[in-house]
GROMACS .gro file of C-alpha atoms in nm:
model
  124
    1MET     CA    1  -0.063  -1.593  -0.377
    2LEU     CA    2  -0.104  -1.231  -0.490
    3CYS     CA    3   0.199  -1.250  -0.723
    4THR     CA    4   0.065  -1.565  -0.887
    5ARG     CA    5  -0.274  -1.405  -0.942
    6ILE     CA    6  -0.116  -1.093  -1.095
    7PHE     CA    7   0.107  -1.301  -1.322
    8HIS     CA    8  -0.180  -1.515  -1.454
    9THR     CA    9  -0.416  -1.220  -1.509
   10GLU     CA   10  -0.149  -1.001  -1.674
   11THR     CA   11  -0.208  -0.709  -1.443
   12THR     CA   12   0.027  -0.445  -1.306
   13CYS     CA   13   0.081  -0.416  -0.933
   14SER     CA   14   0.180  -0.110  -0.735
   15ARG     CA   15   0.283  -0.155  -0.376
   16SER     CA   16   0.376   0.075  -0.092
   17VAL     CA   17   0.532  -0.013   0.239
   18PHE     CA   18   0.482   0.212   0.538
   19ASP     CA   19   0.708   0.192   0.842
   20LEU     CA   20   0.485   0.313   1.122
   21GLU     CA   21   0.758   0.496   1.309
   22LYS     CA   22   0.720   0.522   1.684
   23ALA     CA   23   0.416   0.298   1.661
   24TYR     CA   24   0.433   0.189   2.026
   25ASP     CA   25   0.462   0.548   2.146
   26THR     CA   26   0.166   0.676   1.946
   27THR     CA   27  -0.086   0.392   1.977
   28TRP     CA   28  -0.421   0.538   2.075
   29LYS     CA   29  -0.519   0.409   2.421
   30TYR     CA   30  -0.891   0.464   2.361
   31GLY     CA   31  -0.860   0.271   2.035
   32ILE     CA   32  -0.714  -0.027   2.219
   33MET     CA   33  -1.007  -0.030   2.457
   34GLU     CA   34  -1.245   0.007   2.162
   35VAL     CA   35  -1.105  -0.314   2.011
   36PHE     CA   36  -1.199  -0.502   2.330
   37TYR     CA   37  -1.553  -0.369   2.335
   38ASP     CA   38  -1.603  -0.428   1.962
   39ALA     CA   39  -1.492  -0.790   2.008
   40GLY     CA   40  -1.747  -0.834   2.286
   41LEU     CA   41  -1.482  -0.900   2.549
   42GLY     CA   42  -1.642  -0.815   2.878
   43GLY     CA   43  -1.597  -0.902   3.238
   44ARG     CA   44  -1.291  -0.777   3.418
   45LEU     CA   45  -1.055  -0.790   3.120
   46PRO     CA   46  -1.135  -0.439   2.987
   47PHE     CA   47  -1.104  -0.297   3.338
   48PHE     CA   48  -0.768  -0.467   3.385
   49ASN     CA   49  -0.637  -0.333   3.054
   50HIS     CA   50  -0.772   0.016   3.124
   51GLY     CA   51  -0.586   0.014   3.454
   52PHE     CA   52  -0.272  -0.102   3.277
   53LEU     CA   53  -0.291   0.180   3.020
   54GLU     CA   54  -0.389   0.468   3.248
   55ASN     CA   55  -0.175   0.670   3.489
   56ARG     CA   56   0.158   0.567   3.335
   57LEU     CA   57   0.449   0.782   3.446
   58PHE     CA   58   0.807   0.771   3.322
   59GLN     CA   59   1.138   0.948   3.354
   60VAL     CA   60   1.463   0.926   3.166
   61ARG     CA   61   1.803   0.851   3.316
   62LEU     CA   62   2.121   0.943   3.131
   63GLY     CA   63   2.430   0.869   3.335
   64SER     CA   64   2.374   1.033   3.671
   65TYR     CA   65   2.111   1.276   3.537
   66VAL     CA   66   1.744   1.188   3.597
   67SER     CA   67   1.473   1.387   3.420
   68ASP     CA   68   1.146   1.511   3.560
   69VAL     CA   69   0.852   1.270   3.575
   70PHE     CA   70   0.621   1.274   3.271
   71ASP     CA   71   0.276   1.133   3.208
   72GLN     CA   72   0.259   0.886   2.918
   73GLU     CA   73  -0.049   1.027   2.745
   74MET     CA   74  -0.032   0.807   2.434
   75GLY     CA   75   0.107   0.465   2.351
   76VAL     CA   76   0.173   0.149   2.539
   77GLN     CA   77   0.450   0.083   2.787
   78GLN     CA   78   0.761  -0.060   2.625
   79GLY     CA   79   0.913  -0.372   2.774
   80SER     CA   80   0.591  -0.531   2.897
   81ILE     CA   81   0.456  -0.856   2.756
   82LEU     CA   82   0.100  -0.723   2.775
   83SER     CA   83   0.200  -0.417   2.569
   84VAL     CA   84   0.294  -0.639   2.275
   85THR     CA   85  -0.050  -0.801   2.276
   86LEU     CA   86  -0.239  -0.474   2.315
   87PHE     CA   87  -0.036  -0.313   2.037
   88ALA     CA   88  -0.095  -0.610   1.804
   89LEU     CA   89  -0.471  -0.596   1.866
   90LYS     CA   90  -0.484  -0.230   1.773
   91ILE     CA   91  -0.242  -0.233   1.478
   92ASN     CA   92  -0.428  -0.523   1.316
   93SER     CA   93  -0.739  -0.307   1.299
   94ILE     CA   94  -0.566  -0.084   1.043
   95VAL     CA   95  -0.658  -0.341   0.778
   96LYS     CA   96  -1.027  -0.259   0.826
   97SER     CA   97  -0.971   0.096   0.700
   98VAL     CA   98  -0.841  -0.022   0.361
   99SER     CA   99  -1.075  -0.063   0.063
  100PRO     CA  100  -1.164  -0.428  -0.012
  101SER     CA  101  -1.018  -0.388  -0.363
  102VAL     CA  102  -0.673  -0.325  -0.214
  103ASP     CA  103  -0.461  -0.607  -0.076
  104CYS     CA  104  -0.274  -0.531   0.244
  105CYS     CA  105  -0.088  -0.691   0.529
  106VAL     CA  106   0.064  -0.587   0.859
  107TYR     CA  107   0.382  -0.723   1.013
  108MET     CA  108   0.476  -0.571   1.347
  109HIS     CA  109   0.483  -0.198   1.268
  110ASP     CA  110   0.522  -0.228   0.888
  111PHE     CA  111   0.216  -0.191   0.668
  112LEU     CA  112   0.207  -0.309   0.304
  113ILE     CA  113  -0.063  -0.215   0.054
  114CYS     CA  114  -0.088  -0.354  -0.300
  115TYR     CA  115  -0.317  -0.237  -0.576
  116HIS     CA  116  -0.338  -0.415  -0.909
  117SER     CA  117  -0.509  -0.340  -1.237
  118LYS     CA  118  -0.474  -0.414  -1.608
  119PHE     CA  119  -0.446  -0.040  -1.665
  120VAL     CA  120  -0.152   0.150  -1.524
  121HIS     CA  121  -0.331   0.486  -1.530
  122ILE     CA  122  -0.588   0.350  -1.282
  123ILE     CA  123  -0.311   0.255  -1.039
  124GLU     CA  124  -0.154   0.599  -1.063
   0.00000   0.00000   0.00000
């Protein structure tokens, strides 16, 4: 749809793709809970999700070596079905921070922004 509009209006498009590296590991836990409250989701659901996100401990095993136990301060637990949903809720909110004059989309942890104008110097 965007390409057709640019072609018919004879504009230039600049696009950038961002790979949000380590997105699961750096997702802001408070931000996930904020999405629930902003959506008006009440009841026990926010409490359940808060309990899921808090007090997460992990350790690494490499062969016979086992590391110390660490607290997972940021991010969502990998390998859990609920983590995928919580991550998707938070990552989709990134679109709200983009100016309405800029087209953007999110797919998993990749973020695409497109800006188009008849004048190249404006895009730069």
